[in-house]
Coordinates of C-alpha atoms in Angstrom, one line a residue:
M1 CA 0.0 0.0 0.0
S2 CA 1.6 3.3 -1.1
G3 CA 2.1 6.1 1.4
R4 CA 0.1 9.3 1.1
R5 CA 1.8 12.1 -0.8
S6 CA 3.1 14.8 1.5
R7 CA 1.8 18.3 1.3
G8 CA 3.8 21.0 -0.5
P9 CA 4.9 24.2 1.2
L10 CA 2.0 26.2 -0.2
Q11 CA -0.5 23.6 0.9
R12 CA 0.9 23.7 4.5
V13 CA 0.6 27.4 4.6
Q14 CA -2.9 27.3 3.3
R15 CA -3.9 24.7 5.9
R16 CA -2.3 26.8 8.6
S17 CA -4.2 29.9 7.3
R18 CA -7.6 28.0 7.5
E19 CA -6.8 27.0 11.1
L20 CA -6.0 30.6 12.0
Q21 CA -9.1 31.8 10.3
A22 CA -11.2 29.5 12.4
Q23 CA -9.5 30.6 15.6
V24 CA -10.0 34.3 14.7
E25 CA -13.7 33.8 14.0
A26 CA -14.1 31.9 17.3
L27 CA -12.3 34.8 19.1
R28 CA -14.5 37.4 17.5
A29 CA -17.6 35.5 18.5
E30 CA -16.4 35.2 22.2
S31 CA -15.4 38.9 22.2
A32 CA -18.9 40.0 21.2
A33 CA -20.1 40.0 24.9
P34 CA -17.1 39.0 27.1
A35 CA -17.4 38.6 30.9
P36 CA -15.4 41.2 32.9
G37 CA -12.9 38.5 34.0
Q38 CA -12.3 37.2 30.5
R39 CA -11.1 40.4 28.7
K40 CA -7.5 39.9 29.7
A41 CA -7.4 36.3 28.6
L42 CA -9.1 37.2 25.3
S43 CA -6.6 40.0 24.7
Q44 CA -3.7 37.6 25.2
R45 CA -5.2 35.2 22.7
C46 CA -5.6 38.1 20.3
L47 CA -1.9 39.0 20.7
R48 CA -0.8 35.4 20.2
L49 CA -3.0 35.0 17.1
Q50 CA -1.5 38.2 15.6
E51 CA 2.0 36.8 16.1
L52 CA 1.0 33.5 14.4
V53 CA -0.6 35.4 11.5
D54 CA 2.5 37.4 11.0
E55 CA 4.7 34.3 11.1
N56 CA 2.5 32.6 8.5
T57 CA 2.6 35.7 6.3
A58 CA 6.4 35.7 6.5
A59 CA 6.5 32.1 5.6
L60 CA 4.1 32.6 2.7
R61 CA 6.2 35.5 1.2
G62 CA 9.3 33.3 1.4
L63 CA 7.7 30.5 -0.8
K64 CA 8.9 29.9 -4.3
K65 CA 7.2 27.9 -7.0
A66 CA 10.4 25.9 -7.5
D67 CA 10.1 24.6 -3.9
E68 CA 7.0 22.7 -4.7
P69 CA 7.4 18.9 -5.0
A70 CA 4.8 18.7 -7.8
P71 CA 3.4 21.2 -10.3
V72 CA 0.8 23.6 -8.9
G73 CA -1.6 25.3 -11.2
N74 CA -2.3 29.1 -10.8
Y75 CA 0.5 29.3 -8.2
S76 CA 0.8 33.1 -8.2
Q77 CA -2.9 33.6 -7.9
R78 CA -3.3 31.1 -5.1
K79 CA -0.4 32.7 -3.2
E80 CA -2.0 36.2 -3.7
E81 CA -5.4 35.0 -2.4
E82 CA -3.7 33.5 0.6
E83 CA -1.8 36.7 1.4
K84 CA -5.0 38.7 1.1
L85 CA -6.7 36.3 3.6
L86 CA -3.9 36.7 6.1
L87 CA -3.9 40.5 5.7
K88 CA -7.7 40.4 6.4
L89 CA -7.1 38.4 9.5
S90 CA -4.4 40.8 10.7
Q91 CA -6.7 43.8 10.2
Q92 CA -9.5 42.0 12.1
L93 CA -7.2 41.3 15.0
Q94 CA -5.9 44.9 15.0
K95 CA -9.4 46.3 15.3
L96 CA -10.4 43.8 17.9
L97 CA -7.4 44.4 20.2
P98 CA -8.3 47.9 21.4
L99 CA -11.8 46.7 22.2
L100 CA -10.6 44.0 24.5
D101 CA -8.1 46.0 26.6
Q102 CA -8.4 49.7 27.1
D103 CA -5.0 49.9 28.8
D104 CA -3.0 50.3 25.6
V105 CA -2.5 46.7 24.8
T106 CA -1.4 47.8 21.3
A107 CA 1.8 49.1 22.8
H108 CA 2.5 45.7 24.3
Y109 CA 2.1 44.0 20.9
V110 CA 4.5 46.5 19.2
A111 CA 7.1 45.5 21.8
G112 CA 6.1 41.8 21.6
K113 CA 9.4 40.6 20.0
E114 CA 11.4 42.4 22.7
H115 CA 9.4 40.6 25.4
Q116 CA 10.2 37.3 23.7
K117 CA 13.9 38.1 24.2
D118 CA 13.4 39.1 27.9
P119 CA 10.9 36.7 29.5
Q120 CA 10.8 38.8 32.7
T121 CA 7.5 40.7 33.0
E122 CA 6.5 43.5 35.3
D123 CA 4.4 42.8 38.4
E124 CA 0.9 44.0 38.6
T125 CA 1.8 46.1 41.6
E126 CA 4.4 48.0 39.5
E127 CA 1.8 48.6 36.8
E128 CA -0.6 50.1 39.4
E129 CA 2.2 52.4 40.6
E130 CA 2.6 54.1 37.2
S131 CA 1.9 57.8 37.3
E132 CA -1.5 59.0 36.3
D133 CA 0.1 61.4 33.8
E134 CA 1.8 58.5 31.9
E135 CA -1.6 56.7 31.7
N136 CA -3.2 59.8 30.3
S137 CA -0.4 60.3 27.7
E138 CA -0.6 56.6 26.7
E139 CA -4.4 56.9 26.2
E140 CA -3.9 60.1 24.1
D141 CA -1.3 58.2 21.9
S142 CA -3.7 55.3 21.4
D143 CA -6.6 57.7 20.6
E144 CA -4.3 59.5 18.1
A145 CA -3.4 56.1 16.5
D146 CA -7.1 55.2 16.3
D147 CA -7.9 58.6 14.8
D148 CA -5.1 58.2 12.2
D149 CA -6.4 54.7 11.3
D150 CA -10.0 56.0 10.9
L151 CA -8.7 59.0 8.8
L152 CA -6.7 56.6 6.6
D153 CA -9.9 54.7 5.7
D154 CA -11.7 58.0 5.0
P155 CA -12.7 57.9 1.3
N156 CA -11.9 61.6 1.0
V157 CA -8.3 61.1 2.0
R158 CA -6.3 60.3 -1.1
E159 CA -2.7 61.2 -0.4
C160 CA -0.7 58.8 1.9
I161 CA 2.9 58.4 3.0
A162 CA 4.7 55.1 3.0
V163 CA 5.9 54.1 6.5
G164 CA 8.2 51.4 5.0
S165 CA 9.6 50.2 1.8
F166 CA 7.8 47.6 -0.2
D167 CA 9.0 45.4 -3.2
A168 CA 6.4 44.2 -5.7
Q169 CA 5.7 40.5 -5.0
Q170 CA 4.1 39.9 -8.4
E171 CA 2.8 41.6 -11.5
G172 CA 0.4 44.3 -10.7
D173 CA 2.0 45.4 -7.4
L174 CA 3.6 48.8 -7.0
T175 CA 7.1 49.1 -5.6
F176 CA 7.7 52.1 -3.3
T177 CA 10.2 53.3 -0.7
K178 CA 9.8 54.7 2.8
G179 CA 8.6 58.3 2.9
E180 CA 7.2 58.2 -0.7
V181 CA 3.9 60.0 -1.2
L182 CA 1.3 57.9 -3.0
L183 CA -2.1 59.0 -4.5
I184 CA -4.8 56.4 -3.7
H185 CA -7.4 55.7 -6.3
D186 CA -9.3 52.8 -4.9
K187 CA -9.5 51.7 -1.2
K188 CA -10.4 48.1 -1.5
A189 CA -11.9 46.2 1.4
D190 CA -9.2 43.4 1.2
G191 CA -6.5 45.8 2.2
W192 CA -4.8 46.1 -1.2
W193 CA -5.3 49.6 -2.5
V194 CA -4.8 51.0 -6.0
A195 CA -2.2 53.7 -5.8
E196 CA -0.1 55.9 -8.1
N197 CA 3.4 57.3 -7.4
S198 CA 4.9 60.6 -8.6
R199 CA 6.1 59.0 -11.8
G200 CA 2.5 58.1 -12.9
E201 CA 3.0 54.3 -12.2
R202 CA 0.0 52.5 -10.8
G203 CA -0.4 49.3 -8.9
L204 CA -1.6 47.5 -5.8
V205 CA -0.1 48.5 -2.4
P206 CA -0.8 47.1 1.1
R207 CA -2.7 49.3 3.4
T208 CA -0.6 48.5 6.4
Y209 CA 2.4 50.2 4.9
L210 CA 0.6 53.6 4.6
T211 CA -0.2 56.5 6.9
V212 CA -2.1 59.8 6.4
H213 CA -0.3 62.6 4.6
A214 CA 0.1 65.6 6.8
E215 CA -1.6 68.0 4.4
D216 CA -4.6 65.7 4.1
A217 CA -4.8 65.3 7.9
E218 CA -4.8 69.0 8.4
S219 CA -7.4 69.5 5.7
Q220 CA -9.7 67.0 7.4
E221 CA -9.6 68.7 10.8
P222 CA -12.6 71.0 11.3
S223 CA -11.9 74.6 12.2
E224 CA -14.1 77.0 14.0
E225 CA -14.4 79.3 11.0
H226 CA -15.3 76.6 8.5
I227 CA -17.1 73.4 9.5
E228 CA -19.3 72.7 6.5
V229 CA -18.8 69.6 4.5
V230 CA -17.1 70.3 1.2
D231 CA -17.2 68.1 -1.9
E232 CA -14.0 66.2 -2.5
T233 CA -13.5 67.8 -5.9
A234 CA -13.2 71.2 -4.2
D235 CA -10.0 70.1 -2.4
G236 CA -7.3 72.3 -4.0
T237 CA -4.5 69.9 -3.5
E238 CA -6.3 67.0 -5.0
V239 CA -7.4 68.8 -8.1
K240 CA -3.9 70.2 -8.8
K241 CA -2.5 66.7 -8.7
R242 CA -4.3 65.8 -11.8
T243 CA -4.4 67.8 -15.0
D244 CA -6.5 65.2 -16.9
S245 CA -9.9 66.8 -17.7
H246 CA -11.6 63.4 -17.2
W247 CA -10.0 62.4 -13.9
S248 CA -13.0 63.6 -11.8
A249 CA -15.2 61.2 -13.7
V250 CA -12.8 58.3 -13.1
R251 CA -12.7 59.3 -9.4
R252 CA -16.5 59.4 -9.2
A253 CA -16.8 56.0 -10.9
I254 CA -14.4 54.5 -8.3
A255 CA -16.5 56.2 -5.5
E256 CA -19.6 54.4 -6.8
N257 CA -18.0 51.0 -6.1
D258 CA -20.2 50.7 -3.0
T259 CA -23.3 50.0 -5.1
V260 CA -21.4 47.4 -7.1
E261 CA -20.1 45.8 -3.9
V262 CA -23.6 45.5 -2.6
L263 CA -24.7 43.8 -5.9
A264 CA -21.7 41.5 -5.8
T265 CA -22.4 40.6 -2.2
I266 CA -25.9 39.5 -2.9
G267 CA -24.7 37.6 -6.0
A268 CA -26.4 39.9 -8.5
V269 CA -23.1 40.6 -10.5
P270 CA -19.7 39.1 -10.7
A271 CA -16.9 40.5 -8.5
G272 CA -15.1 42.1 -11.5
F273 CA -18.0 44.3 -12.5
R274 CA -17.5 48.1 -11.9
P275 CA -19.4 51.3 -12.6
S276 CA -18.8 52.2 -16.3
T277 CA -15.8 54.6 -16.5
L278 CA -16.6 55.8 -20.1
F279 CA -20.3 56.4 -19.2
Q280 CA -19.1 58.7 -16.5
L281 CA -17.1 60.6 -19.0
L282 CA -20.1 61.1 -21.3
E283 CA -22.2 62.3 -18.4
E284 CA -19.6 65.0 -17.6
G285 CA -20.5 67.1 -20.6
S286 CA -19.6 67.4 -24.3
R287 CA -15.9 67.0 -24.0
F288 CA -15.9 63.3 -24.9
R289 CA -18.8 63.5 -27.5
A290 CA -18.5 63.5 -31.2
S291 CA -19.9 67.0 -31.4
Y292 CA -16.9 68.4 -29.6
F293 CA -14.4 66.9 -32.0
L294 CA -16.4 68.0 -35.1
Q295 CA -15.6 71.6 -34.3
P296 CA -12.6 73.0 -36.3
E297 CA -9.5 73.4 -34.3
L298 CA -7.5 76.6 -34.4
T299 CA -3.7 76.8 -34.8
P300 CA -1.6 78.1 -31.8
S301 CA -1.6 81.6 -33.4
Q302 CA -5.4 81.6 -33.4
L303 CA -5.3 83.0 -37.0
A304 CA -6.1 79.8 -39.0
F305 CA -7.7 76.4 -38.7
K306 CA -5.4 73.5 -37.9
D307 CA -7.5 70.7 -39.5
L308 CA -9.4 72.7 -42.1
V309 CA -7.5 74.0 -45.1
W310 CA -9.0 75.1 -48.4
N311 CA -7.7 74.0 -51.8
P312 CA -8.5 76.7 -54.3
E313 CA -7.5 74.6 -57.3
K314 CA -10.0 71.8 -56.6
N315 CA -12.5 74.1 -54.9
T316 CA -12.7 71.9 -51.8
I317 CA -11.1 71.2 -48.5
C318 CA -7.6 69.6 -48.4
P319 CA -7.3 66.0 -47.2
R320 CA -5.4 65.6 -44.0
P321 CA -3.5 62.3 -43.5
T322 CA -3.1 61.2 -39.9
R323 CA -1.0 58.7 -38.0
V324 CA -4.0 56.5 -37.3
S325 CA -6.6 56.0 -40.0
L326 CA -8.3 52.6 -40.0
I327 CA -11.6 50.7 -39.7
V328 CA -12.4 48.5 -36.7
T329 CA -15.2 45.9 -36.9
L330 CA -16.7 44.5 -33.7
C331 CA -17.4 40.9 -34.4
S332 CA -18.7 39.3 -31.2
C333 CA -18.3 38.9 -27.5
K334 CA -18.2 35.4 -25.9
M335 CA -18.7 34.0 -22.4
I336 CA -19.8 37.2 -20.9
P337 CA -21.0 36.5 -17.3
L338 CA -24.7 36.8 -16.7
P339 CA -26.1 39.0 -13.9
G340 CA -28.3 37.5 -11.2
V341 CA -32.1 37.5 -11.2
S342 CA -32.3 40.4 -8.8
I343 CA -31.5 42.9 -11.6
Q344 CA -33.0 43.2 -15.1
V345 CA -30.7 44.0 -18.0
L346 CA -32.1 46.7 -20.3
S347 CA -29.4 46.8 -22.9
R348 CA -25.9 45.6 -23.8
H349 CA -23.3 47.7 -25.6
V350 CA -19.6 48.3 -26.2
R351 CA -18.0 51.7 -25.8
L352 CA -14.7 52.5 -27.5
C353 CA -12.3 55.3 -27.6
L354 CA -8.6 56.1 -28.1
F355 CA -6.5 55.6 -24.9
D356 CA -2.8 55.9 -24.1
G357 CA -2.9 54.1 -20.7
N358 CA -3.5 57.4 -18.8
Q359 CA -6.2 59.4 -20.5
V360 CA -8.9 59.3 -23.2
L361 CA -7.8 61.0 -26.4
S362 CA -11.0 61.0 -28.5
N363 CA -14.7 60.9 -28.3
V364 CA -16.4 57.9 -26.8
H365 CA -18.4 55.9 -29.4
T366 CA -21.1 53.5 -28.5
V367 CA -22.3 50.4 -30.4
R368 CA -25.3 48.4 -29.1
A369 CA -25.0 44.6 -29.0
M370 CA -27.6 42.0 -29.9
W371 CA -28.1 38.6 -28.2
Q372 CA -30.3 35.6 -28.4
P373 CA -32.3 34.4 -25.4
K374 CA -31.0 30.9 -26.0
N375 CA -27.4 32.1 -25.7
P376 CA -27.3 35.3 -23.7
Q377 CA -23.5 35.0 -23.0
T378 CA -22.7 35.8 -26.7
W379 CA -23.1 39.3 -28.0
T380 CA -23.2 40.1 -31.8
F381 CA -23.2 43.3 -33.8
S382 CA -24.4 44.5 -37.2
P383 CA -27.5 42.3 -37.6
R384 CA -29.2 41.8 -40.9
V385 CA -32.2 44.1 -41.2
T386 CA -34.6 45.2 -43.8
G387 CA -33.9 48.7 -45.0
I388 CA -31.3 51.0 -43.3
L389 CA -29.3 49.5 -40.5
P390 CA -29.6 51.7 -37.4
S391 CA -26.4 53.4 -36.7
L392 CA -26.4 52.3 -33.1
L393 CA -26.1 48.7 -34.2
D394 CA -23.4 49.2 -36.8
G395 CA -20.3 47.4 -35.7
D396 CA -18.1 49.0 -38.4
C397 CA -16.3 52.0 -37.0
F398 CA -13.7 54.4 -38.4
I399 CA -10.9 55.7 -36.2
R400 CA -8.7 58.7 -36.8
S401 CA -6.0 60.2 -34.6
D402 CA -2.8 62.2 -35.0
S403 CA -1.6 61.5 -31.5
L404 CA 2.1 60.7 -31.1
A405 CA 1.7 58.7 -27.9
S406 CA 3.8 55.5 -27.9
D407 CA 1.1 53.5 -26.1
L408 CA -1.8 54.6 -28.2
G409 CA -4.5 52.0 -28.6
I410 CA -8.2 51.3 -28.6
L411 CA -10.0 51.0 -25.2
L412 CA -13.1 48.8 -25.5
E413 CA -15.4 48.7 -22.5
L414 CA -18.4 46.2 -22.4
G415 CA -21.4 47.5 -20.5
I416 CA -25.0 46.9 -19.5
T417 CA -27.7 49.2 -18.4
Y418 CA -29.8 47.6 -15.7
I419 CA -32.7 48.2 -13.2
R420 CA -32.9 46.6 -9.8
N421 CA -36.1 44.7 -9.3
S422 CA -36.4 45.5 -5.6
T423 CA -35.7 49.2 -5.6
G424 CA -36.2 50.3 -9.2
E425 CA -32.7 51.9 -9.2
R426 CA -31.1 52.3 -12.6
G427 CA -27.5 52.3 -13.5
E428 CA -24.8 51.2 -15.9
L429 CA -22.1 48.7 -15.2
S430 CA -18.9 47.7 -17.0
C431 CA -18.7 44.0 -17.7
G432 CA -15.0 44.1 -18.5
W433 CA -12.6 46.0 -20.8
A434 CA -9.9 45.3 -23.3
F435 CA -7.1 47.3 -24.7
L436 CA -5.7 46.9 -28.2
K437 CA -2.4 48.6 -28.9
L438 CA -2.1 50.1 -32.4
F439 CA 1.7 50.2 -32.5
T440 CA 4.4 47.8 -31.7
S441 CA 7.4 48.6 -29.5
D442 CA 9.3 49.5 -32.6
G443 CA 6.6 52.1 -33.6
M444 CA 5.2 50.0 -36.4
P445 CA 1.5 49.7 -36.9
V446 CA 0.0 46.4 -35.8
P447 CA -1.1 44.1 -38.6
S448 CA -4.7 44.2 -39.9
K449 CA -6.3 40.9 -38.8
M450 CA -8.7 39.4 -36.3
Y451 CA -7.9 39.9 -32.6
E452 CA -9.3 37.8 -29.8
L453 CA -9.0 40.1 -26.7
L454 CA -9.2 38.6 -23.2
L455 CA -11.4 40.9 -21.0
N456 CA -10.2 42.4 -17.8
G457 CA -12.3 43.1 -14.8
G458 CA -12.3 46.4 -12.8
T459 CA -11.6 49.7 -14.4
P460 CA -9.0 50.5 -17.0
Y461 CA -6.8 51.9 -14.2
E462 CA -6.8 48.6 -12.3
R463 CA -4.6 45.6 -13.1
G464 CA -4.9 41.9 -12.2
V465 CA -8.7 42.0 -11.7
E466 CA -10.7 39.2 -13.3
V467 CA -14.2 39.7 -14.6
D468 CA -15.4 36.6 -12.8
P469 CA -12.8 35.3 -10.3
S470 CA -15.0 32.2 -9.5
I471 CA -13.9 30.7 -12.9
S472 CA -10.3 30.5 -11.8
R473 CA -11.1 29.4 -8.3
R474 CA -12.9 26.4 -9.7
A475 CA -10.0 25.5 -12.0
G476 CA -8.0 22.3 -11.3
S477 CA -4.2 22.1 -11.4
G478 CA -3.9 20.0 -14.5
V479 CA -3.1 21.3 -17.9
F480 CA -6.4 20.1 -19.3
H481 CA -8.4 21.8 -16.6
Q482 CA -6.4 25.1 -17.2
F483 CA -7.2 24.8 -20.9
L484 CA -10.9 24.4 -20.2
T485 CA -10.7 27.4 -17.8
L486 CA -9.2 29.5 -20.5
K487 CA -12.1 28.6 -22.8
K488 CA -14.5 29.9 -20.2
Q489 CA -12.9 33.3 -19.9
P490 CA -14.8 36.2 -21.5
V491 CA -13.3 37.5 -24.8
L492 CA -14.0 40.2 -27.4
L493 CA -13.4 39.6 -31.1
V494 CA -12.5 42.6 -33.2
K495 CA -11.0 43.0 -36.6
L496 CA -8.7 45.7 -37.9
R497 CA -9.3 46.4 -41.6
S498 CA -6.8 47.9 -43.9
L499 CA -8.0 50.8 -46.0
S500 CA -8.1 51.0 -49.8
V501 CA -6.8 54.1 -51.5
Q502 CA -10.3 55.4 -52.1
S503 CA -11.4 54.8 -48.5
K504 CA -8.2 56.5 -47.2
D505 CA -8.9 59.5 -49.3
I506 CA -12.4 59.8 -47.9
L507 CA -11.3 59.4 -44.3
N508 CA -8.6 62.1 -44.8
L509 CA -11.4 64.7 -45.3
L510 CA -12.6 64.1 -41.7
P511 CA -11.2 65.9 -38.5
E512 CA -7.9 64.7 -37.2
T513 CA -9.4 63.0 -34.2
L514 CA -12.7 61.3 -34.4
I515 CA -14.4 57.9 -33.9
G516 CA -17.8 57.1 -35.5
S517 CA -19.9 54.7 -37.5
M518 CA -19.1 54.0 -41.1
C519 CA -22.7 54.7 -42.1
Y520 CA -22.1 58.4 -41.2
I521 CA -19.2 58.9 -43.6
H522 CA -21.2 60.6 -46.4
L523 CA -23.0 62.9 -44.0
L524 CA -19.7 63.9 -42.3
I525 CA -18.0 64.7 -45.6
F526 CA -21.0 66.8 -46.6
Y527 CA -20.8 68.7 -43.2
R528 CA -17.1 69.3 -43.6
Q529 CA -17.6 70.6 -47.1
I530 CA -20.2 73.1 -46.0
L531 CA -17.9 74.0 -43.1
G532 CA -15.1 74.8 -45.5
D533 CA -17.4 76.8 -47.7
A534 CA -18.6 79.0 -44.8
L535 CA -15.3 79.5 -43.0
L536 CA -12.8 79.6 -45.8
R537 CA -14.2 80.1 -49.3
D538 CA -17.1 82.5 -48.7
R539 CA -15.3 84.8 -46.2
V540 CA -14.0 88.1 -47.4
S541 CA -11.0 87.9 -45.0
M542 CA -9.8 85.5 -42.3
Q543 CA -9.8 88.4 -39.9
S544 CA -13.5 89.0 -40.4
T545 CA -15.6 88.7 -37.3
D546 CA -19.0 88.8 -38.9
L547 CA -21.4 86.2 -37.6
I548 CA -22.3 83.3 -39.8
C549 CA -25.9 82.2 -40.2
S550 CA -26.0 78.5 -41.1
P551 CA -28.6 76.1 -39.9
I552 CA -26.5 73.1 -40.9
L553 CA -23.4 74.2 -39.0
A554 CA -25.5 75.0 -36.0
T555 CA -27.4 71.8 -35.9
F556 CA -25.4 68.9 -37.4
P557 CA -22.8 68.5 -34.5
Q558 CA -25.6 68.1 -32.0
L559 CA -27.3 65.5 -34.3
M560 CA -24.1 63.4 -34.1
D561 CA -24.9 62.7 -30.4
Q562 CA -28.5 61.6 -31.2
P563 CA -28.4 58.3 -33.2
D564 CA -32.2 58.2 -33.7
L565 CA -32.1 61.6 -35.4
M566 CA -29.1 60.7 -37.5
D567 CA -31.0 57.6 -38.7
A568 CA -33.9 59.8 -39.7
L569 CA -31.6 62.1 -41.5
R570 CA -29.9 59.2 -43.3
S571 CA -33.3 58.0 -44.4
A572 CA -34.4 61.5 -45.6
W573 CA -31.0 61.9 -47.3
A574 CA -31.4 58.6 -49.2
D575 CA -34.9 59.5 -50.4
R576 CA -33.7 62.9 -51.6
E577 CA -30.7 61.5 -53.5
R578 CA -33.0 59.1 -55.4
T579 CA -34.9 62.1 -56.7
L580 CA -31.9 64.1 -57.9
K581 CA -31.3 64.3 -61.6
R582 CA -28.1 62.9 -63.1
S583 CA -26.9 66.4 -63.9
E584 CA -27.4 67.5 -60.3
K585 CA -25.5 64.5 -59.0
Q586 CA -22.5 65.2 -61.3
T587 CA -22.2 68.8 -60.2
K588 CA -20.9 68.8 -56.6
R589 CA -21.9 72.4 -56.0
R590 CA -25.5 72.0 -57.1
R591 CA -25.8 68.7 -55.3
N592 CA -24.6 70.2 -52.0
M593 CA -27.1 73.1 -52.5
K594 CA -30.0 70.7 -53.0
L595 CA -29.0 68.6 -50.1
S596 CA -28.6 71.7 -47.9
C597 CA -32.1 72.8 -48.6
N598 CA -33.4 69.3 -47.9
F599 CA -31.4 69.3 -44.6
W600 CA -33.0 72.5 -43.4
S601 CA -36.5 71.4 -44.3
W602 CA -35.9 68.1 -42.5
C603 CA -34.7 69.9 -39.4
W604 CA -37.8 72.2 -39.5
D605 CA -40.1 69.2 -39.8
M606 CA -38.4 67.4 -36.9
A607 CA -38.2 70.4 -34.6
H608 CA -41.4 72.2 -35.5
P609 CA -43.4 70.5 -32.7
F610 CA -40.7 71.4 -30.2
P611 CA -39.6 75.0 -30.7
S612 CA -36.8 74.6 -28.1
L613 CA -35.0 72.2 -30.4
L614 CA -34.7 74.8 -33.2
P615 CA -31.0 75.7 -33.8
I616 CA -29.7 79.1 -33.0
H617 CA -29.1 81.2 -36.1
D618 CA -25.6 82.5 -35.2
W619 CA -23.1 79.7 -35.5

């Protein structure tokens, strides 16, 4: 009879962690209503458990995959989950210790290792003879420590100082040195916070290595002259730290994690879901809408237009080649986790934009997804319909950008709009995100082909978060089990398409930075031509300040943000083009005049029942 295989180092640490977890839970249950004579014994148990947790944490950090007697699947992830469990136990014991002993037991624990070297302890009579002033000072110190701990957990406190140096244990961690100031983006309940250093590097840092920054601590103290609660965006230091125009939206999305945590706790959504970051950007205003990027951009001298130049020989605007000019086709999404029965999904969609790893560089474009009730985990795009395909369902998107960022790429965020059945609350959640770099490390464009992108959980500013961590937890250690687990991971299929010479010439007439649906191309070219006529060709002088009266220039950019109206305009445009004579189609000038008249009559018909929707006359 063969002997039982011995446990590996990681398994022994895991078993010890489960034993410590059971002991901590038992201690917390006994400490809920302790008898007067049991508080001292409970505090001693708490100190001992804290020492054991620290010893097990140190043993865990010293483990290496090479020390295992047999292959272990997902070794780094299992080690990370074990370290998070031990950190949680340590935090629970630290919070429990002051409640068990009010005589500054924390000071005894800090000097615990020195007591191990000197087994002599002070007599109870000597402790009673301590001066009353020393007791008061010790109580004040412990109160200050508790206040600092509470202030550190305050969501409004964002700047922290490292009390010790920390080396990254695995990918996704942030290395820092003692005394370094860190900007906290997300204070997670497991004790691993998302932080950023002064160089713009982001990663996970342990909470126990941080303390409150002096400026933040002073700003949080209420004064006699000013005691009202101020919104966190009004904090001068915090706003100055970020120059990104969309950082407040990201911060607000992170602050709304409480709602998602509640939904994740009740099993309504997977743990990797977050409030939609790109939706928050759209809610901030027009800065990340297509209407903003349609406006012509001035040169630094403010005397000419940067992306709008007239060609007098051809009597049209000049094409403007850009660094990025391509077509992206959204093909499908597979294995997207399903929400629970407590929320009702209203719609599914993908939002995409240009991203450099730090900030959004273009407008945010939305494409709605379709799905079948028999297979709700698969999303598709561009369905076959009779007549004109609605622009919101069109999965073919053009992308233009002249950014020189080395990490330039496409950020794709999957999202759902939902309503909670119990409360009627509505919201939008991110079901994962993917990032497709458009250039290699050598600066060459990536090839045009089909890409299968593995979706990440959390926000685009978090790393190492899975959309549904339960998939990896259920995975076995064998190669076959890992292969099956990989097949269950959510993915997004996109295709980069190379442009023909004709398509490239058409896209070069658009603004330098813009993302939109391919079904809008002919309308955008028409708008840009009318824009060139009004601003360049028909003006007496570039220094002229006369107001321009153009219904098209006043209305069209706003229509780009309303897909339903754009579809109505496309339908009216197609009907009008069918009635044009051949001679009118061949003459571009006459064709534009006819279509301009049709555009204005269409706008009047659409807005006549609602006078407030009529465009202003001065563009």
